[in-house]
């Protein structure tokens, strides 16, 4: 054995005593903050970049304010977009208190890490009524007293809101973004031309497509084909696209969306769904040979192929 066996480098009783003293000092000279863990709602599948997140849990814990003389960081900086607040704060929390009173409630799939404070989580600092984001967690300062670490040091920066959902059920926290945030309104002035459109009135268009059978076994989206219009004009031919969905391992047609209702159909055209590797999908449609046009003062005109009615 390399070490002297007659001198202990730290017993469990000594470590327990140090941890109890630290917990007592934090409760006496610390400040109660609210720890708000981050939940990842959506991440990219390639590099696991966080696209959206939310904060809907809160835990009260005592913390010691290391920079008691004031906020650290670069302070308030005037930029071309306005005033930028870059305050920082360092908080010390008990390792044991976090592991006993916060970590057990975070042991779920909603959190990627629950055994220690995580970078990206929020801390509400009540003295300044501000939200800070944890940027770095130092767990080795003080450095292994009696062979063990007892605290976490949270190095935090002022939180900059993006598109996160903050719903902790604590009004003083949930309203910070609305009350304390800075919203810059930009008026965009562009040079362009007024858009114009020409309306045309047609009859014999497809009113509704009914999906009679959604089929099964599709490996890709089928092609929707609609018989041509009797007028012979390409612009009068109706077109549509299909959308598929998968339920219980079976992929079928979910719906059919018209991209062109067509015109001058005298009877319901034939709709076929081909390709996609599936079978059994079928659809029909209804054709509108007259239409209703709403004019000013709630007056109505009904046009048919022969007559025009007004009421």
PDB file of C-alpha atoms in Angstrom:
ATOM      1  CA  UNK A   1       0.000   0.000   0.000  1.00  0.00           C
ATOM      2  CA  UNK A   2       1.512   3.325  -1.089  1.00  0.00           C
ATOM      3  CA  UNK A   3      -0.245   5.552   1.485  1.00  0.00           C
ATOM      4  CA  UNK A   4       0.410   5.544   5.198  1.00  0.00           C
ATOM      5  CA  UNK A   5      -2.298   3.327   6.705  1.00  0.00           C
ATOM      6  CA  UNK A   6      -2.193   5.226  10.009  1.00  0.00           C
ATOM      7  CA  UNK A   7      -3.439   8.483   8.456  1.00  0.00           C
ATOM      8  CA  UNK A   8      -6.867   8.465   6.838  1.00  0.00           C
ATOM      9  CA  UNK A   9      -7.552  10.541   3.739  1.00  0.00           C
ATOM     10  CA  UNK A  10     -11.182  11.054   4.696  1.00  0.00           C
ATOM     11  CA  UNK A  11     -13.677   8.716   6.304  1.00  0.00           C
ATOM     12  CA  UNK A  12     -17.385   8.541   5.512  1.00  0.00           C
ATOM     13  CA  UNK A  13     -18.131  10.101   8.920  1.00  0.00           C
ATOM     14  CA  UNK A  14     -15.868  13.070   8.183  1.00  0.00           C
ATOM     15  CA  UNK A  15     -17.379  13.504   4.730  1.00  0.00           C
ATOM     16  CA  UNK A  16     -20.859  13.359   6.259  1.00  0.00           C
ATOM     17  CA  UNK A  17     -19.892  16.075   8.743  1.00  0.00           C
ATOM     18  CA  UNK A  18     -18.586  18.375   5.995  1.00  0.00           C
ATOM     19  CA  UNK A  19     -21.721  17.868   3.916  1.00  0.00           C
ATOM     20  CA  UNK A  20     -23.971  18.649   6.891  1.00  0.00           C
ATOM     21  CA  UNK A  21     -21.995  21.819   7.678  1.00  0.00           C
ATOM     22  CA  UNK A  22     -22.264  22.960   4.054  1.00  0.00           C
ATOM     23  CA  UNK A  23     -26.012  22.300   4.000  1.00  0.00           C
ATOM     24  CA  UNK A  24     -26.418  24.282   7.226  1.00  0.00           C
ATOM     25  CA  UNK A  25     -24.383  27.238   5.945  1.00  0.00           C
ATOM     26  CA  UNK A  26     -26.381  27.371   2.708  1.00  0.00           C
ATOM     27  CA  UNK A  27     -29.648  27.406   4.627  1.00  0.00           C
ATOM     28  CA  UNK A  28     -28.387  30.196   6.899  1.00  0.00           C
ATOM     29  CA  UNK A  29     -26.548  32.487   4.483  1.00  0.00           C
ATOM     30  CA  UNK A  30     -27.990  31.499   1.113  1.00  0.00           C
ATOM     31  CA  UNK A  31     -30.951  32.742  -0.899  1.00  0.00           C
ATOM     32  CA  UNK A  32     -33.874  30.620  -2.065  1.00  0.00           C
ATOM     33  CA  UNK A  33     -33.863  30.300  -5.844  1.00  0.00           C
ATOM     34  CA  UNK A  34     -36.136  28.345  -8.189  1.00  0.00           C
ATOM     35  CA  UNK A  35     -34.486  25.718 -10.327  1.00  0.00           C
ATOM     36  CA  UNK A  36     -36.324  25.150 -13.644  1.00  0.00           C
ATOM     37  CA  UNK A  37     -35.111  22.160 -15.693  1.00  0.00           C
ATOM     38  CA  UNK A  38     -35.336  22.212 -19.469  1.00  0.00           C
ATOM     39  CA  UNK A  39     -37.418  19.667 -21.380  1.00  0.00           C
ATOM     40  CA  UNK A  40     -36.484  18.999 -24.982  1.00  0.00           C
ATOM     41  CA  UNK A  41     -39.653  18.938 -27.091  1.00  0.00           C
ATOM     42  CA  UNK A  42     -38.083  18.478 -30.509  1.00  0.00           C
ATOM     43  CA  UNK A  43     -34.518  17.826 -31.667  1.00  0.00           C
ATOM     44  CA  UNK A  44     -33.010  17.194 -35.074  1.00  0.00           C
ATOM     45  CA  UNK A  45     -32.200  13.596 -35.925  1.00  0.00           C
ATOM     46  CA  UNK A  46     -28.757  14.301 -37.390  1.00  0.00           C
ATOM     47  CA  UNK A  47     -26.793  16.347 -34.865  1.00  0.00           C
ATOM     48  CA  UNK A  48     -29.446  16.342 -32.093  1.00  0.00           C
ATOM     49  CA  UNK A  49     -29.810  20.115 -32.210  1.00  0.00           C
ATOM     50  CA  UNK A  50     -32.597  21.394 -29.981  1.00  0.00           C
ATOM     51  CA  UNK A  51     -35.362  22.921 -32.082  1.00  0.00           C
ATOM     52  CA  UNK A  52     -37.912  23.575 -29.343  1.00  0.00           C
ATOM     53  CA  UNK A  53     -38.002  23.192 -25.569  1.00  0.00           C
ATOM     54  CA  UNK A  54     -40.206  24.036 -22.626  1.00  0.00           C
ATOM     55  CA  UNK A  55     -39.971  24.746 -18.912  1.00  0.00           C
ATOM     56  CA  UNK A  56     -42.946  23.513 -16.901  1.00  0.00           C
ATOM     57  CA  UNK A  57     -41.375  22.230 -13.651  1.00  0.00           C
ATOM     58  CA  UNK A  58     -39.960  24.190 -10.730  1.00  0.00           C
ATOM     59  CA  UNK A  59     -37.974  23.253  -7.623  1.00  0.00           C
ATOM     60  CA  UNK A  60     -37.081  25.534  -4.715  1.00  0.00           C
ATOM     61  CA  UNK A  61     -33.517  25.161  -3.437  1.00  0.00           C
ATOM     62  CA  UNK A  62     -31.173  27.259  -1.335  1.00  0.00           C
ATOM     63  CA  UNK A  63     -28.084  28.704  -3.048  1.00  0.00           C
ATOM     64  CA  UNK A  64     -25.137  30.833  -2.005  1.00  0.00           C
ATOM     65  CA  UNK A  65     -24.460  33.921  -4.100  1.00  0.00           C
ATOM     66  CA  UNK A  66     -20.727  33.885  -4.864  1.00  0.00           C
ATOM     67  CA  UNK A  67     -20.529  37.313  -6.491  1.00  0.00           C
ATOM     68  CA  UNK A  68     -22.306  39.086  -3.636  1.00  0.00           C
ATOM     69  CA  UNK A  69     -20.932  42.502  -4.651  1.00  0.00           C
ATOM     70  CA  UNK A  70     -23.047  42.587  -7.782  1.00  0.00           C
ATOM     71  CA  UNK A  71     -23.576  40.945 -11.138  1.00  0.00           C
ATOM     72  CA  UNK A  72     -20.483  39.920 -13.052  1.00  0.00           C
ATOM     73  CA  UNK A  73     -20.123  39.752 -16.830  1.00  0.00           C
ATOM     74  CA  UNK A  74     -19.842  42.631 -19.287  1.00  0.00           C
ATOM     75  CA  UNK A  75     -22.891  44.382 -17.872  1.00  0.00           C
ATOM     76  CA  UNK A  76     -25.136  46.577 -20.006  1.00  0.00           C
ATOM     77  CA  UNK A  77     -23.928  47.074 -23.568  1.00  0.00           C
ATOM     78  CA  UNK A  78     -25.443  49.529 -26.035  1.00  0.00           C
ATOM     79  CA  UNK A  79     -25.773  47.980 -29.482  1.00  0.00           C
ATOM     80  CA  UNK A  80     -27.369  49.130 -32.732  1.00  0.00           C
ATOM     81  CA  UNK A  81     -30.428  47.032 -31.827  1.00  0.00           C
ATOM     82  CA  UNK A  82     -30.817  48.623 -28.387  1.00  0.00           C
ATOM     83  CA  UNK A  83     -29.583  47.881 -24.889  1.00  0.00           C
ATOM     84  CA  UNK A  84     -28.145  44.396 -24.359  1.00  0.00           C
ATOM     85  CA  UNK A  85     -28.033  43.117 -20.759  1.00  0.00           C
ATOM     86  CA  UNK A  86     -25.195  40.648 -20.231  1.00  0.00           C
ATOM     87  CA  UNK A  87     -25.230  40.132 -16.490  1.00  0.00           C
ATOM     88  CA  UNK A  88     -23.825  36.934 -15.023  1.00  0.00           C
ATOM     89  CA  UNK A  89     -24.148  35.298 -11.621  1.00  0.00           C
ATOM     90  CA  UNK A  90     -22.496  32.324  -9.899  1.00  0.00           C
ATOM     91  CA  UNK A  91     -24.545  30.256  -7.470  1.00  0.00           C
ATOM     92  CA  UNK A  92     -23.404  27.429  -5.196  1.00  0.00           C
ATOM     93  CA  UNK A  93     -25.890  24.698  -4.331  1.00  0.00           C
ATOM     94  CA  UNK A  94     -25.572  21.562  -2.237  1.00  0.00           C
ATOM     95  CA  UNK A  95     -24.824  18.401  -4.173  1.00  0.00           C
ATOM     96  CA  UNK A  96     -26.716  16.271  -1.659  1.00  0.00           C
ATOM     97  CA  UNK A  97     -29.755  18.545  -1.626  1.00  0.00           C
ATOM     98  CA  UNK A  98     -29.996  18.410  -5.433  1.00  0.00           C
ATOM     99  CA  UNK A  99     -29.626  14.624  -5.568  1.00  0.00           C
ATOM    100  CA  UNK A 100     -32.194  14.047  -2.795  1.00  0.00           C
ATOM    101  CA  UNK A 101     -34.890  16.640  -3.549  1.00  0.00           C
ATOM    102  CA  UNK A 102     -34.677  17.440  -7.287  1.00  0.00           C
ATOM    103  CA  UNK A 103     -33.062  14.528  -9.149  1.00  0.00           C
ATOM    104  CA  UNK A 104     -35.732  11.920  -8.161  1.00  0.00           C
ATOM    105  CA  UNK A 105     -38.459  14.054  -9.779  1.00  0.00           C
ATOM    106  CA  UNK A 106     -36.458  14.326 -13.012  1.00  0.00           C
ATOM    107  CA  UNK A 107     -35.928  10.597 -13.513  1.00  0.00           C
ATOM    108  CA  UNK A 108     -38.044  10.341 -16.662  1.00  0.00           C
ATOM    109  CA  UNK A 109     -37.599  10.294 -20.422  1.00  0.00           C
ATOM    110  CA  UNK A 110     -38.386  14.026 -20.595  1.00  0.00           C
ATOM    111  CA  UNK A 111     -34.916  14.860 -19.245  1.00  0.00           C
ATOM    112  CA  UNK A 112     -31.676  13.725 -20.841  1.00  0.00           C
ATOM    113  CA  UNK A 113     -29.745  14.189 -17.580  1.00  0.00           C
ATOM    114  CA  UNK A 114     -31.223  14.146 -14.087  1.00  0.00           C
ATOM    115  CA  UNK A 115     -28.339  13.271 -11.775  1.00  0.00           C
ATOM    116  CA  UNK A 116     -26.863  16.787 -11.729  1.00  0.00           C
ATOM    117  CA  UNK A 117     -27.733  20.324 -12.868  1.00  0.00           C
ATOM    118  CA  UNK A 118     -27.569  20.579 -16.636  1.00  0.00           C
ATOM    119  CA  UNK A 119     -26.365  23.369 -18.876  1.00  0.00           C
ATOM    120  CA  UNK A 120     -29.392  25.011 -20.471  1.00  0.00           C
ATOM    121  CA  UNK A 121     -31.606  24.821 -17.379  1.00  0.00           C
ATOM    122  CA  UNK A 122     -32.974  28.021 -15.840  1.00  0.00           C
ATOM    123  CA  UNK A 123     -32.617  29.540 -12.389  1.00  0.00           C
ATOM    124  CA  UNK A 124     -34.984  32.239 -11.158  1.00  0.00           C
ATOM    125  CA  UNK A 125     -33.086  34.750  -8.999  1.00  0.00           C
ATOM    126  CA  UNK A 126     -35.719  36.402  -6.756  1.00  0.00           C
ATOM    127  CA  UNK A 127     -33.611  39.347  -5.533  1.00  0.00           C
ATOM    128  CA  UNK A 128     -33.320  40.740  -9.038  1.00  0.00           C
ATOM    129  CA  UNK A 129     -36.517  39.047 -10.309  1.00  0.00           C
ATOM    130  CA  UNK A 130     -34.595  37.679 -13.255  1.00  0.00           C
ATOM    131  CA  UNK A 131     -34.240  34.413 -15.111  1.00  0.00           C
ATOM    132  CA  UNK A 132     -30.708  33.109 -15.601  1.00  0.00           C
ATOM    133  CA  UNK A 133     -29.603  30.270 -17.860  1.00  0.00           C
ATOM    134  CA  UNK A 134     -27.031  27.776 -16.614  1.00  0.00           C
ATOM    135  CA  UNK A 135     -24.024  27.956 -18.941  1.00  0.00           C
ATOM    136  CA  UNK A 136     -21.570  25.786 -17.042  1.00  0.00           C
ATOM    137  CA  UNK A 137     -21.709  23.475 -14.013  1.00  0.00           C
ATOM    138  CA  UNK A 138     -18.500  23.235 -11.975  1.00  0.00           C
ATOM    139  CA  UNK A 139     -18.446  20.154  -9.736  1.00  0.00           C
ATOM    140  CA  UNK A 140     -14.802  20.094  -8.627  1.00  0.00           C
ATOM    141  CA  UNK A 141     -14.535  23.357  -6.705  1.00  0.00           C
ATOM    142  CA  UNK A 142     -13.599  23.076  -3.810  1.00  0.00           C
ATOM    143  CA  UNK A 143     -11.333  20.318  -5.068  1.00  0.00           C
ATOM    144  CA  UNK A 144     -12.049  16.969  -3.341  1.00  0.00           C
ATOM    145  CA  UNK A 145     -12.038  17.981   0.322  1.00  0.00           C
ATOM    146  CA  UNK A 146     -11.511  14.782   2.323  1.00  0.00           C
ATOM    147  CA  UNK A 147     -11.756  12.905  -0.975  1.00  0.00           C
ATOM    148  CA  UNK A 148     -15.227  14.042  -1.982  1.00  0.00           C
ATOM    149  CA  UNK A 149     -17.098  16.898  -3.704  1.00  0.00           C
ATOM    150  CA  UNK A 150     -20.034  18.487  -1.888  1.00  0.00           C
ATOM    151  CA  UNK A 151     -21.369  21.364  -4.004  1.00  0.00           C
ATOM    152  CA  UNK A 152     -22.200  22.420  -7.554  1.00  0.00           C
ATOM    153  CA  UNK A 153     -21.287  25.879  -8.800  1.00  0.00           C
ATOM    154  CA  UNK A 154     -23.735  27.135 -11.403  1.00  0.00           C
ATOM    155  CA  UNK A 155     -22.279  29.790 -13.681  1.00  0.00           C
ATOM    156  CA  UNK A 156     -25.281  31.509 -15.199  1.00  0.00           C
ATOM    157  CA  UNK A 157     -25.978  34.227 -17.758  1.00  0.00           C
ATOM    158  CA  UNK A 158     -29.084  36.336 -18.139  1.00  0.00           C
ATOM    159  CA  UNK A 159     -31.635  34.289 -20.064  1.00  0.00           C
ATOM    160  CA  UNK A 160     -32.464  35.439 -23.605  1.00  0.00           C
ATOM    161  CA  UNK A 161     -35.920  34.233 -24.608  1.00  0.00           C
ATOM    162  CA  UNK A 162     -36.318  32.670 -28.063  1.00  0.00           C
ATOM    163  CA  UNK A 163     -39.258  30.324 -28.675  1.00  0.00           C
ATOM    164  CA  UNK A 164     -39.344  28.344 -25.424  1.00  0.00           C
ATOM    165  CA  UNK A 165     -42.559  27.553 -23.581  1.00  0.00           C
ATOM    166  CA  UNK A 166     -42.412  28.784 -19.977  1.00  0.00           C
ATOM    167  CA  UNK A 167     -45.281  27.437 -17.902  1.00  0.00           C
ATOM    168  CA  UNK A 168     -44.160  26.840 -14.318  1.00  0.00           C
ATOM    169  CA  UNK A 169     -47.516  27.838 -12.739  1.00  0.00           C
ATOM    170  CA  UNK A 170     -45.672  30.611 -10.858  1.00  0.00           C
ATOM    171  CA  UNK A 171     -46.918  33.991 -12.052  1.00  0.00           C
ATOM    172  CA  UNK A 172     -43.769  35.890 -11.054  1.00  0.00           C
ATOM    173  CA  UNK A 173     -41.754  33.590 -13.332  1.00  0.00           C
ATOM    174  CA  UNK A 174     -44.140  33.023 -16.240  1.00  0.00           C
ATOM    175  CA  UNK A 175     -44.691  36.751 -16.761  1.00  0.00           C
ATOM    176  CA  UNK A 176     -41.010  37.715 -16.767  1.00  0.00           C
ATOM    177  CA  UNK A 177     -40.723  37.475 -20.528  1.00  0.00           C
ATOM    178  CA  UNK A 178     -43.786  39.663 -21.053  1.00  0.00           C
ATOM    179  CA  UNK A 179     -42.971  42.244 -18.394  1.00  0.00           C
ATOM    180  CA  UNK A 180     -39.188  42.382 -18.449  1.00  0.00           C
ATOM    181  CA  UNK A 181     -38.404  41.415 -22.036  1.00  0.00           C
ATOM    182  CA  UNK A 182     -37.645  43.860 -24.788  1.00  0.00           C
ATOM    183  CA  UNK A 183     -39.648  43.524 -27.981  1.00  0.00           C
ATOM    184  CA  UNK A 184     -38.363  45.500 -30.949  1.00  0.00           C
ATOM    185  CA  UNK A 185     -40.920  46.255 -33.644  1.00  0.00           C
ATOM    186  CA  UNK A 186     -39.429  46.617 -37.111  1.00  0.00           C
ATOM    187  CA  UNK A 187     -41.386  48.246 -39.918  1.00  0.00           C
ATOM    188  CA  UNK A 188     -40.455  46.688 -43.237  1.00  0.00           C
ATOM    189  CA  UNK A 189     -40.926  48.888 -46.286  1.00  0.00           C
ATOM    190  CA  UNK A 190     -40.513  47.273 -49.663  1.00  0.00           C
ATOM    191  CA  UNK A 191     -40.890  48.288 -53.280  1.00  0.00           C
ATOM    192  CA  UNK A 192     -43.283  46.218 -55.338  1.00  0.00           C
ATOM    193  CA  UNK A 193     -46.289  46.207 -57.575  1.00  0.00           C
ATOM    194  CA  UNK A 194     -49.898  45.670 -56.634  1.00  0.00           C
ATOM    195  CA  UNK A 195     -51.002  42.102 -57.209  1.00  0.00           C
ATOM    196  CA  UNK A 196     -53.883  41.611 -59.607  1.00  0.00           C
ATOM    197  CA  UNK A 197     -56.185  38.704 -60.346  1.00  0.00           C
ATOM    198  CA  UNK A 198     -58.928  37.858 -62.801  1.00  0.00           C
ATOM    199  CA  UNK A 199     -61.938  35.795 -61.719  1.00  0.00           C
ATOM    200  CA  UNK A 200     -63.644  33.424 -64.111  1.00  0.00           C
ATOM    201  CA  UNK A 201     -67.034  31.691 -63.752  1.00  0.00           C
ATOM    202  CA  UNK A 202     -67.250  28.068 -64.819  1.00  0.00           C
ATOM    203  CA  UNK A 203     -69.702  25.212 -64.425  1.00  0.00           C
ATOM    204  CA  UNK A 204     -69.291  21.475 -64.309  1.00  0.00           C
ATOM    205  CA  UNK A 205     -66.480  21.474 -61.739  1.00  0.00           C
ATOM    206  CA  UNK A 206     -65.747  18.796 -59.153  1.00  0.00           C
ATOM    207  CA  UNK A 207     -67.262  19.776 -55.862  1.00  0.00           C
ATOM    208  CA  UNK A 208     -66.101  16.992 -53.528  1.00  0.00           C
ATOM    209  CA  UNK A 209     -63.935  13.891 -53.770  1.00  0.00           C
ATOM    210  CA  UNK A 210     -65.065  10.957 -51.628  1.00  0.00           C
ATOM    211  CA  UNK A 211     -62.522   8.372 -50.490  1.00  0.00           C
ATOM    212  CA  UNK A 212     -64.564   5.171 -50.595  1.00  0.00           C
ATOM    213  CA  UNK A 213     -61.725   2.799 -49.735  1.00  0.00           C
ATOM    214  CA  UNK A 214     -58.354   3.797 -48.303  1.00  0.00           C
ATOM    215  CA  UNK A 215     -56.636   0.612 -49.483  1.00  0.00           C
ATOM    216  CA  UNK A 216     -53.557  -0.947 -47.873  1.00  0.00           C
ATOM    217  CA  UNK A 217     -49.975  -2.035 -48.447  1.00  0.00           C
ATOM    218  CA  UNK A 218     -48.705   1.210 -49.955  1.00  0.00           C
ATOM    219  CA  UNK A 219     -44.965   1.793 -49.943  1.00  0.00           C
ATOM    220  CA  UNK A 220     -45.197   5.220 -51.579  1.00  0.00           C
ATOM    221  CA  UNK A 221     -47.854   7.782 -52.457  1.00  0.00           C
ATOM    222  CA  UNK A 222     -50.133   6.674 -55.312  1.00  0.00           C
ATOM    223  CA  UNK A 223     -50.915   8.827 -58.344  1.00  0.00           C
ATOM    224  CA  UNK A 224     -54.453  10.214 -58.666  1.00  0.00           C
ATOM    225  CA  UNK A 225     -55.820  10.245 -62.232  1.00  0.00           C
ATOM    226  CA  UNK A 226     -59.091  11.956 -63.207  1.00  0.00           C
ATOM    227  CA  UNK A 227     -60.707  11.505 -66.592  1.00  0.00           C
ATOM    228  CA  UNK A 228     -60.432  14.483 -68.931  1.00  0.00           C
ATOM    229  CA  UNK A 229     -63.080  17.146 -69.365  1.00  0.00           C
ATOM    230  CA  UNK A 230     -65.426  16.883 -72.383  1.00  0.00           C
ATOM    231  CA  UNK A 231     -64.468  20.426 -73.409  1.00  0.00           C
ATOM    232  CA  UNK A 232     -61.071  19.229 -74.599  1.00  0.00           C
ATOM    233  CA  UNK A 233     -59.265  22.146 -72.933  1.00  0.00           C
ATOM    234  CA  UNK A 234     -56.254  21.199 -70.834  1.00  0.00           C
ATOM    235  CA  UNK A 235     -57.102  23.858 -68.239  1.00  0.00           C
ATOM    236  CA  UNK A 236     -60.528  22.259 -67.686  1.00  0.00           C
ATOM    237  CA  UNK A 237     -59.071  18.907 -66.636  1.00  0.00           C
ATOM    238  CA  UNK A 238     -59.345  18.303 -62.875  1.00  0.00           C
ATOM    239  CA  UNK A 239     -56.275  17.246 -60.917  1.00  0.00           C
ATOM    240  CA  UNK A 240     -55.727  15.982 -57.377  1.00  0.00           C
ATOM    241  CA  UNK A 241     -53.039  14.508 -55.124  1.00  0.00           C
ATOM    242  CA  UNK A 242     -53.205  11.766 -52.500  1.00  0.00           C
ATOM    243  CA  UNK A 243     -51.807  11.677 -48.958  1.00  0.00           C
ATOM    244  CA  UNK A 244     -50.964   8.455 -47.136  1.00  0.00           C
ATOM    245  CA  UNK A 245     -50.738   7.574 -43.448  1.00  0.00           C
ATOM    246  CA  UNK A 246     -49.507   4.577 -41.488  1.00  0.00           C
ATOM    247  CA  UNK A 247     -51.477   2.923 -38.687  1.00  0.00           C
ATOM    248  CA  UNK A 248     -50.477  -0.292 -36.919  1.00  0.00           C
ATOM    249  CA  UNK A 249     -47.819  -0.922 -39.551  1.00  0.00           C
ATOM    250  CA  UNK A 250     -50.269  -0.638 -42.462  1.00  0.00           C
ATOM    251  CA  UNK A 251     -49.875   2.303 -44.854  1.00  0.00           C
ATOM    252  CA  UNK A 252     -53.044   3.482 -46.578  1.00  0.00           C
ATOM    253  CA  UNK A 253     -54.500   6.567 -48.274  1.00  0.00           C
ATOM    254  CA  UNK A 254     -55.541   9.174 -45.740  1.00  0.00           C
ATOM    255  CA  UNK A 255     -57.149  11.789 -47.998  1.00  0.00           C
ATOM    256  CA  UNK A 256     -57.269  13.188 -51.523  1.00  0.00           C
ATOM    257  CA  UNK A 257     -56.786  16.916 -52.075  1.00  0.00           C
ATOM    258  CA  UNK A 258     -57.944  18.673 -55.231  1.00  0.00           C
ATOM    259  CA  UNK A 259     -55.401  20.937 -56.903  1.00  0.00           C
ATOM    260  CA  UNK A 260     -57.733  21.882 -59.777  1.00  0.00           C
ATOM    261  CA  UNK A 261     -61.522  21.450 -59.631  1.00  0.00           C
ATOM    262  CA  UNK A 262     -61.759  21.425 -63.408  1.00  0.00           C
ATOM    263  CA  UNK A 263     -64.689  22.668 -65.500  1.00  0.00           C
ATOM    264  CA  UNK A 264     -67.364  21.701 -68.041  1.00  0.00           C
ATOM    265  CA  UNK A 265     -67.869  18.180 -66.740  1.00  0.00           C
ATOM    266  CA  UNK A 266     -71.374  16.960 -67.595  1.00  0.00           C
ATOM    267  CA  UNK A 267     -71.140  13.882 -65.340  1.00  0.00           C
ATOM    268  CA  UNK A 268     -68.913  12.662 -62.567  1.00  0.00           C
ATOM    269  CA  UNK A 269     -65.468  11.751 -63.972  1.00  0.00           C
ATOM    270  CA  UNK A 270     -63.706   8.495 -63.180  1.00  0.00           C
ATOM    271  CA  UNK A 271     -61.018   8.681 -60.474  1.00  0.00           C
ATOM    272  CA  UNK A 272     -58.299   6.040 -60.322  1.00  0.00           C
ATOM    273  CA  UNK A 273     -55.410   5.599 -57.889  1.00  0.00           C
ATOM    274  CA  UNK A 274     -52.405   3.806 -59.340  1.00  0.00           C
ATOM    275  CA  UNK A 275     -48.898   3.004 -58.228  1.00  0.00           C
ATOM    276  CA  UNK A 276     -47.475   3.142 -54.739  1.00  0.00           C
ATOM    277  CA  UNK A 277     -47.415  -0.637 -54.302  1.00  0.00           C
ATOM    278  CA  UNK A 278     -50.824  -0.806 -52.607  1.00  0.00           C
ATOM    279  CA  UNK A 279     -54.213  -2.171 -53.521  1.00  0.00           C
ATOM    280  CA  UNK A 280     -57.876  -1.499 -52.850  1.00  0.00           C
ATOM    281  CA  UNK A 281     -57.926   2.323 -52.847  1.00  0.00           C
ATOM    282  CA  UNK A 282     -60.970   3.810 -54.566  1.00  0.00           C
ATOM    283  CA  UNK A 283     -62.600   7.234 -54.796  1.00  0.00           C
ATOM    284  CA  UNK A 284     -65.572   8.949 -56.403  1.00  0.00           C
ATOM    285  CA  UNK A 285     -66.648  12.572 -56.768  1.00  0.00           C
ATOM    286  CA  UNK A 286     -69.623  14.843 -57.236  1.00  0.00           C
ATOM    287  CA  UNK A 287     -69.899  17.462 -59.986  1.00  0.00           C
ATOM    288  CA  UNK A 288     -71.489  20.901 -59.559  1.00  0.00           C
ATOM    289  CA  UNK A 289     -73.330  21.957 -62.714  1.00  0.00           C
ATOM    290  CA  UNK A 290     -74.644  25.173 -61.082  1.00  0.00           C
ATOM    291  CA  UNK A 291     -73.111  27.434 -58.491  1.00  0.00           C
ATOM    292  CA  UNK A 292     -74.008  30.090 -55.972  1.00  0.00           C
ATOM    293  CA  UNK A 293     -72.277  33.455 -56.007  1.00  0.00           C
ATOM    294  CA  UNK A 294     -72.621  35.811 -53.024  1.00  0.00           C
ATOM    295  CA  UNK A 295     -72.785  39.486 -54.003  1.00  0.00           C
ATOM    296  CA  UNK A 296     -73.115  42.727 -52.066  1.00  0.00           C
ATOM    297  CA  UNK A 297     -76.086  43.418 -49.778  1.00  0.00           C
ATOM    298  CA  UNK A 298     -76.649  39.650 -49.363  1.00  0.00           C
ATOM    299  CA  UNK A 299     -78.116  39.285 -52.857  1.00  0.00           C
ATOM    300  CA  UNK A 300     -77.757  35.939 -54.566  1.00  0.00           C
ATOM    301  CA  UNK A 301     -77.472  34.838 -58.158  1.00  0.00           C
ATOM    302  CA  UNK A 302     -77.891  31.240 -59.288  1.00  0.00           C
ATOM    303  CA  UNK A 303     -76.390  30.441 -62.644  1.00  0.00           C
ATOM    304  CA  UNK A 304     -77.191  27.305 -64.619  1.00  0.00           C
ATOM    305  CA  UNK A 305     -76.259  26.281 -68.088  1.00  0.00           C
ATOM    306  CA  UNK A 306     -79.480  27.839 -69.461  1.00  0.00           C
ATOM    307  CA  UNK A 307     -80.967  30.374 -67.027  1.00  0.00           C
ATOM    308  CA  UNK A 308     -79.905  33.014 -64.518  1.00  0.00           C
ATOM    309  CA  UNK A 309     -81.972  33.539 -61.362  1.00  0.00           C
ATOM    310  CA  UNK A 310     -81.824  36.504 -58.976  1.00  0.00           C
ATOM    311  CA  UNK A 311     -83.387  36.813 -55.527  1.00  0.00           C
TER     312      UNK A 311
END
